[in-house]
Amino acid sequence: MRHAIAPSENVENNSIAVTDLFKICTHCERLNKKDLGIRIPRPLGSGPSRFIPEKEILQVSKVDASTQAIFEDAFAALRRLDNISLVMSFHPQYLESFLRTQHYLLQMDGPLPLHYRHYICIMAAARHQCSYLVNLHVNDFLQVGGNTKWLNGLNEAPQKLQQLGEINKILAHRPWLLTKEHIERLLKAEEHSWSLAELIHAVVLLTHYHSLSSFTFGCGIMPEINCDGGHTFRPPSVSQYCVCDIANGNGHANHHNDLLGNQEMCGEVEELMERMKQLQECRDDEEASQEEMATRFEREKTESMLVVTSEDEECVPSRDISRHFEDTSYGYQDFSRRGEQVPTFRAQDYSWEDHGFSLVNRLYPDVGQMLDEKFQMAYNLTYNTMATHKDVDTSMLRRAIWNYIHCMFGIRYDDYDYGEINQLLDRSFKIYIKTMVCSPEKTTKRMYESFWRQFQHSEKVHVNLLLMEARMQAELLYALRAITRYMT
Amino acid sequence: MEKMSRVTTALGSSSITGRTMFCHLDAPANAISVCRDAAQVVVAGRNIFKIYALEEEQFVEKLNLRVGRKPSLNFSCADVMWHQMEENLLATAATNGAVVTWNLGKPSRNKQDQLFTEHKRTVNKVCFHPTEAYMLLSGSQDGFMKCFDLRKKESVSTFSGQSESVRDVQFSMKDYFTFAASFENGNVQLWDIRRPDRYERMFTAHTGPVFCCDWHPDDRGWLATGGRDKMVKVWDMTTNRAKEIYCVQTIASVARVKWRPEKKFHLATCSMMVDHNIYVWDIRRPFIPFATFEEHKDVTTGIVWRHQHDPHYLLSGSKDSTLYQHMFKDATRPVDKANPEGLCFGLMGDLAFAVNESLVSSDGGRKPYPGGDRRYPFFSFKKPNPTEQFAHVSSALSVFETDLDSSRMDWFVKTAQLYLLSGKPFTELCDHNATVARELKRPQVSTTWTMLRIMFSDPALGPNHSLSKLGGLPLMNSFSMKEMGPESRLERCKGESRQDNIHLEPGNSHISNNNEENEETEGSDGPTEYMFGDAELDDDDLYPLEHDNQTVAEEPVYTLPPEAFQLRHEIIDNPSVPEHLQQDKADSPHVSGNEAEVACLTPIESFSLISISQPLYSPHLHANFFCPIVREMLSHYAERGDVQMAVSVLIVLGEKIRKEIDDLTQEHWYMSYIDLLQRFELWNVSNEVIKLSTCSAITCLNQTSTTLHINCSNCKRPMSNKGWICDRCRQCASACAVCHHVVKGLFVWCQGCSHGGHLEHIMNWLKNNSHCPAGCGHLCEYT
């Protein structure tokens, strides 16, 4: 279906039927096109993801009935089936919850008008230079009657949205710096002020799209062929690179099937399982002192900062989205790097279940419930498999990943031994997580391939889902805490 | 605490005294607990663990249990409990999963006694057995409950909640072996302490986590639970199935619930988020709290009644780092502040009014309304009150019906339906609307439309054109025209309007005979046309000439919310438009314009008049010149309650006037009008208005709530699918029952049997048949 849409649009005026065109060999076709002056778009890559081979991803024709139904729903609601959904269809249960939430946030009753919602999505995705999501929502934005002028940059948007720029920036990169003063500034700006309900809606959208950008980069989502950047008019022989590939330094030709590495990593899964088992067994034996636990958390936190994603080169944002930035220099920065010690966020003092949920549900009914389901779904999703092994309890691993991400945001669980993280997550995996969560635009295919080599793609997508939800929850917790503080 | 079942000493000997007081803690509290003799209270939190003595006038810090240089997470308490038998024994639940017991009898500074680190996650709750000295129960986030014997080093038994986090555990008062546990997934389980393998009973109490539970202190088998769904429920556990007997809806998620000692039906609650108050509820009256304590500045985290037999003292700890003792007599009683009167309008103007009976009777013979004849059946009912705490209340309910003879809002409905707001040239719209208003006997409105046409229509069209049309209009005050020339008329109008400005009370002697004349000529506009409004208007405007009453003194007993009620325009209003115009004009340099204005405004009959006005018109006046006047006129209409006029003019004039009126006012008018239209079920008109409005806030109304939830006609289950196919029975849900094709477009269906089809088909079918075309046997009705 994806492949069908675009060509037909462009050949519409032509007397030659699409099928006729396809029968012509590529060379002649090119000539033909030149003669007629028609440019035929062709897909840049194959399949919805650059990282995952197309054949691995469920084809629309082959999916089972329940996934089919989800796809139908999604198509009916959005009039498209995006590549994100296709990649997520590895995990249909989650996908359903995800789509329901997203649909509710964007289309259903809510405090914000529709074009505002899409504009906020654009703002959020642009923070991470995620051109895929930006383009998607630019289209939606225009479709619901948004003002084209606004797309020239935040300066052209209403004052009200401009004010949101500040917390968009903070939430995307350093959510721990969000204070009640920020909230107050938004809520008390006279005629441009936000209502609490609107703000909650905006915050949920922002966090959702920040983390969705992470997912998009983390799974290497390709633009659909009918989107900007999803197709090329160049003949196939000239280039196989997509713009993003060049930016990220990886191309399709660059398949590194280093067998050596594979052999080396052969025992990886087994080793990991062994460690999990050990941890489970000897937990009672060695009881770390409280101080030890505290230092472990600090160590993990500081270490997470040392995991350098890449050189701090100034990434040049691609042209079309840069307009949404007012401050490109503002990027992720580790906690306490410049001596500004931010107090640790204690998960027990402000948790999603107890506090965040109530606040969201109070101000934006039903969304709390949906987010709650989505978080739980992501956190509890398991097939009890690891690579080729079956009946494995992966809860420990999942918890380690979740808590590691929260740890990067300075959220600490009193009842968690952060030593476990070191045991379970190896360095390449940590690099991947860190990159994806903090500066997703720098994720490369090499990173994706270099962690957990023996695991299946579906499992890597699963990890991505975990990362996405954990990141969203962390950002939300900081935002909601600030709002709560403002309210008290 | 209140959980004691064996009470050795009753109150009496050392009765508790004290006052409402508080002290600052160094850090936010997470939980508090009192010792049995009610003399000391322990406060625990992440960074605090202290014991305070409760003295007459103040709290005195007795002991800081947080000793040692390095703060350990074992001190970071999620919960604390003081043993009710052993004075020296305390237990805390730590956020890192440790359960710690403390022995105050220890000589050393560190009072820590035992440390159990069996839980893997945060321990949410610890609970001592009410009568057994050594039995301690804990419930943790990891889904396990553990029972400890304090004489042993580790737990005696472990109860598994099937991987759901435990939020609260409480030993039963009634049964020695039973305890209740509440879970994050909304369940409550009952366990027998002797049988760790399986729970005795489980039921779903709330949607979302159940944060707390509490057994009733009398042995009644009542269990109160509070959850994130903002409810407090009371369950009767004596029957086979747990039965919900009471339910209180609060305004925020319920973090703690505690039964009030000695009061069978009272319980105290506090919230985890947003709401900082402590409420005491009478569970039989779930709508309004019995008492409220409003001292805390941040969420209350722990509440406990000071003594298990004294209902007058409540202690509470909060995140705002204070510890309070509340005296019950100092509590706020929301009931006292609640408005005891209820007032409601029916759609067709009926008015229902409920009031405390004593108020009504004290008024004695006086009729609540001067127009007492309008007061239709009066009935009252008394509600016998079972509670001793509540004052005996009985209310009288009166219903005032409107006069059935005159259907009062007809004009509104008709006007809304007949007005043209767009689609034609401006002048035609004005003319049309003027005609509509005239036919509905609303001459003032009609004249206004005509006026607008004259003022804003393109002068190039020539005054002749417009005025000749105007001349054809029937004129409301024609009689006056005959009697006097335009000049004198002008004088009169001026004088009158000023008077009216000052006193809008028609009953006043200021009203000149002109008004009375108006009254006569427009006889149909008598009081029967009056729709509804507040009592003041009732008194003043409605019976201005019939009753010579000075009702001002007794009128404002009933005040209504200032909603935009539609008021019938009184004759008295008539001079008001000219008044504005004239007064404004009087200061303006365009004297000629002034006269022209008057000529237009005042009813015109003779062509001689037109000939006067013609040359004075247009050349000097730009359309913008009128804007301030029109703006005032619109505000005037809106204030009189006729938003219909205001909005209609706004739409018809469009750009000509829009900039003159600020957006908020416009939005307000639109909202009021749309609301009214929807009340009268004039959906099409309201939609048209929404569409034509230029306020962004209004136009987006069309985009909200456009979802229609439907059931599948085959399996009668809700359709969650967005397509045409029901995902349960895999069939096309919206097939036409007559032609069996899928309906795309207008679909009509029976709300009874959910069968339906193409509008035409169903209409045709039901002409000849009364049964459902699908053959389900339902008697469908097409209305």
GROMACS .gro file of C-alpha atoms in nm, chain A residues 271-453:
model
  183
  271GLU     CA    1   2.695  -1.507   2.966
  272LEU     CA    2   2.422  -1.257   3.027
  273MET     CA    3   2.182  -1.526   3.137
  274GLU     CA    4   2.441  -1.673   3.365
  275ARG     CA    5   2.490  -1.336   3.528
  276MET     CA    6   2.121  -1.289   3.575
  277LYS     CA    7   2.097  -1.624   3.740
  278GLN     CA    8   2.385  -1.546   3.967
  279LEU     CA    9   2.237  -1.217   4.066
  280GLN     CA   10   1.912  -1.382   4.150
  281GLU     CA   11   2.074  -1.649   4.358
  282CYS     CA   12   2.334  -1.465   4.551
  283ARG     CA   13   2.130  -1.161   4.618
  284ASP     CA   14   2.082  -1.261   4.977
  285ASP     CA   15   2.441  -1.359   5.035
  286GLU     CA   16   2.624  -1.038   4.980
  287GLU     CA   17   2.426  -0.759   5.131
  288ALA     CA   18   2.574  -0.431   5.033
  289SER     CA   19   2.577  -0.162   5.294
  290GLN     CA   20   2.361   0.143   5.250
  291GLU     CA   21   2.657   0.362   5.175
  292GLU     CA   22   2.768   0.114   4.919
  293MET     CA   23   2.429   0.129   4.753
  294ALA     CA   24   2.434   0.504   4.745
  295THR     CA   25   2.778   0.512   4.594
  296ARG     CA   26   2.674   0.257   4.338
  297PHE     CA   27   2.400   0.482   4.221
  298GLU     CA   28   2.634   0.776   4.206
  299ARG     CA   29   2.889   0.571   4.022
  300GLU     CA   30   2.637   0.455   3.769
  301LYS     CA   31   2.520   0.809   3.728
  302THR     CA   32   2.862   0.952   3.675
  303GLU     CA   33   2.962   0.664   3.458
  304SER     CA   34   2.663   0.720   3.239
  305MET     CA   35   2.802   1.064   3.178
  306LEU     CA   36   3.136   0.927   3.081
  307VAL     CA   37   2.977   0.714   2.817
  308VAL     CA   38   3.056   0.959   2.546
  309THR     CA   39   2.828   0.918   2.254
  310SER     CA   40   3.052   1.077   1.999
  311GLU     CA   41   3.271   1.381   1.974
  312ASP     CA   42   3.085   1.688   2.073
  313GLU     CA   43   3.094   1.807   1.720
  314GLU     CA   44   2.835   2.067   1.645
  315CYS     CA   45   2.586   1.875   1.447
  316VAL     CA   46   2.462   2.082   1.159
  317PRO     CA   47   2.088   2.056   1.154
  318SER     CA   48   1.938   1.990   0.821
  319ARG     CA   49   1.791   2.292   0.656
  320ASP     CA   50   1.421   2.230   0.666
  321ILE     CA   51   1.380   2.189   1.036
  322SER     CA   52   1.637   2.423   1.170
  323ARG     CA   53   1.383   2.699   1.160
  324HIS     CA   54   1.214   2.560   1.464
  325PHE     CA   55   1.518   2.603   1.675
  326GLU     CA   56   1.578   2.919   1.852
  327ASP     CA   57   1.873   2.791   2.037
  328THR     CA   58   2.066   2.514   1.874
  329SER     CA   59   2.338   2.539   2.126
  330TYR     CA   60   2.112   2.402   2.393
  331GLY     CA   61   2.166   2.031   2.396
  332TYR     CA   62   2.189   1.747   2.638
  333GLN     CA   63   2.425   1.812   2.915
  334ASP     CA   64   2.511   1.577   3.191
  335PHE     CA   65   2.385   1.642   3.531
  336SER     CA   66   2.629   1.804   3.764
  337ARG     CA   67   2.891   1.847   3.498
  338ARG     CA   68   2.941   2.211   3.569
  339GLY     CA   69   2.931   2.171   3.939
  340GLU     CA   70   2.565   2.261   3.956
  341GLN     CA   71   2.460   1.972   4.170
  342VAL     CA   72   2.099   1.885   4.109
  343PRO     CA   73   1.940   1.694   4.391
  344THR     CA   74   1.861   1.335   4.313
  345PHE     CA   75   1.500   1.273   4.225
  346ARG     CA   76   1.370   1.007   4.460
  347ALA     CA   77   1.130   0.784   4.278
  348GLN     CA   78   0.959   0.695   4.604
  349ASP     CA   79   0.871   1.056   4.669
  350TYR     CA   80   0.714   1.127   4.334
  351SER     CA   81   0.613   0.829   4.136
  352TRP     CA   82   0.401   0.794   3.828
  353GLU     CA   83   0.165   0.548   3.991
  354ASP     CA   84   0.093   0.752   4.300
  355HIS     CA   85   0.134   1.109   4.196
  356GLY     CA   86   0.182   1.164   3.826
  357PHE     CA   87  -0.119   0.963   3.729
  358SER     CA   88  -0.355   1.149   3.957
  359LEU     CA   89  -0.240   1.484   3.832
  360VAL     CA   90  -0.267   1.399   3.465
  361ASN     CA   91  -0.599   1.230   3.502
  362ARG     CA   92  -0.735   1.520   3.695
  363LEU     CA   93  -0.649   1.775   3.432
  364TYR     CA   94  -0.677   1.573   3.116
  365PRO     CA   95  -0.921   1.293   3.182
  366ASP     CA   96  -0.858   0.948   3.037
  367VAL     CA   97  -0.505   1.027   2.930
  368GLY     CA   98  -0.366   0.926   3.265
  369GLN     CA   99  -0.530   0.591   3.224
  370MET     CA  100  -0.394   0.545   2.875
  371LEU     CA  101  -0.043   0.645   2.964
  372ASP     CA  102  -0.059   0.421   3.265
  373GLU     CA  103  -0.154   0.127   3.048
  374LYS     CA  104   0.115   0.211   2.798
  375PHE     CA  105   0.387   0.232   3.063
  376GLN     CA  106   0.278  -0.090   3.220
  377MET     CA  107   0.257  -0.258   2.885
  378ALA     CA  108   0.608  -0.153   2.796
  379TYR     CA  109   0.748  -0.241   3.136
  380ASN     CA  110   0.582  -0.577   3.167
  381LEU     CA  111   0.601  -0.691   2.807
  382THR     CA  112   0.791  -1.015   2.782
  383TYR     CA  113   0.787  -1.331   2.580
  384ASN     CA  114   1.018  -1.503   2.822
  385THR     CA  115   1.276  -1.548   2.553
  386MET     CA  116   1.625  -1.426   2.503
  387ALA     CA  117   1.768  -1.470   2.158
  388THR     CA  118   1.725  -1.840   2.099
  389HIS     CA  119   1.658  -1.930   2.458
  390LYS     CA  120   1.312  -1.985   2.588
  391ASP     CA  121   1.151  -1.957   2.929
  392VAL     CA  122   1.379  -1.692   3.061
  393ASP     CA  123   1.264  -1.451   3.324
  394THR     CA  124   1.373  -1.122   3.176
  395SER     CA  125   1.223  -0.900   3.443
  396MET     CA  126   1.561  -0.832   3.593
  397LEU     CA  127   1.706  -0.722   3.263
  398ARG     CA  128   1.408  -0.505   3.183
  399ARG     CA  129   1.424  -0.343   3.521
  400ALA     CA  130   1.793  -0.277   3.478
  401ILE     CA  131   1.735  -0.102   3.147
  402TRP     CA  132   1.445   0.100   3.282
  403ASN     CA  133   1.631   0.207   3.592
  404TYR     CA  134   1.946   0.282   3.399
  405ILE     CA  135   1.757   0.531   3.187
  406HIS     CA  136   1.597   0.687   3.489
  407CYS     CA  137   1.939   0.697   3.647
  408MET     CA  138   2.068   0.901   3.355
  409PHE     CA  139   1.793   1.148   3.434
  410GLY     CA  140   1.888   1.147   3.799
  411ILE     CA  141   1.593   0.947   3.922
  412ARG     CA  142   1.685   0.703   4.191
  413TYR     CA  143   1.499   0.405   4.325
  414ASP     CA  144   1.583   0.337   4.685
  415ASP     CA  145   1.507  -0.025   4.652
  416TYR     CA  146   1.732  -0.093   4.356
  417ASP     CA  147   2.089  -0.209   4.365
  418TYR     CA  148   2.257  -0.017   4.088
  419GLY     CA  149   2.540  -0.265   4.088
  420GLU     CA  150   2.313  -0.489   3.886
  421ILE     CA  151   2.323  -0.253   3.595
  422ASN     CA  152   2.694  -0.292   3.560
  423GLN     CA  153   2.660  -0.664   3.557
  424LEU     CA  154   2.385  -0.680   3.302
  425LEU     CA  155   2.445  -0.401   3.057
  426ASP     CA  156   2.770  -0.402   2.869
  427ARG     CA  157   2.944  -0.100   2.736
  428SER     CA  158   2.823  -0.103   2.380
  429PHE     CA  159   2.469  -0.137   2.501
  430LYS     CA  160   2.515   0.152   2.739
  431ILE     CA  161   2.650   0.364   2.458
  432TYR     CA  162   2.348   0.282   2.251
  433ILE     CA  163   2.108   0.365   2.532
  434LYS     CA  164   2.283   0.684   2.618
  435THR     CA  165   2.290   0.801   2.257
  436MET     CA  166   1.936   0.712   2.193
  437VAL     CA  167   1.802   0.879   2.502
  438CYS     CA  168   2.017   1.188   2.512
  439SER     CA  169   2.101   1.270   2.155
  440PRO     CA  170   1.909   1.030   1.936
  441GLU     CA  171   2.005   1.210   1.617
  442LYS     CA  172   2.352   1.067   1.658
  443THR     CA  173   2.244   0.706   1.656
  444THR     CA  174   2.412   0.512   1.381
  445LYS     CA  175   2.356   0.179   1.230
  446ARG     CA  176   2.685   0.064   1.368
  447MET     CA  177   2.567   0.133   1.720
  448TYR     CA  178   2.248  -0.052   1.655
  449GLU     CA  179   2.437  -0.349   1.528
  450SER     CA  180   2.709  -0.355   1.783
  451PHE     CA  181   2.500  -0.420   2.088
  452TRP     CA  182   2.348  -0.756   2.166
  453ARG     CA  183   2.459  -0.907   1.840
   0.00000   0.00000   0.00000
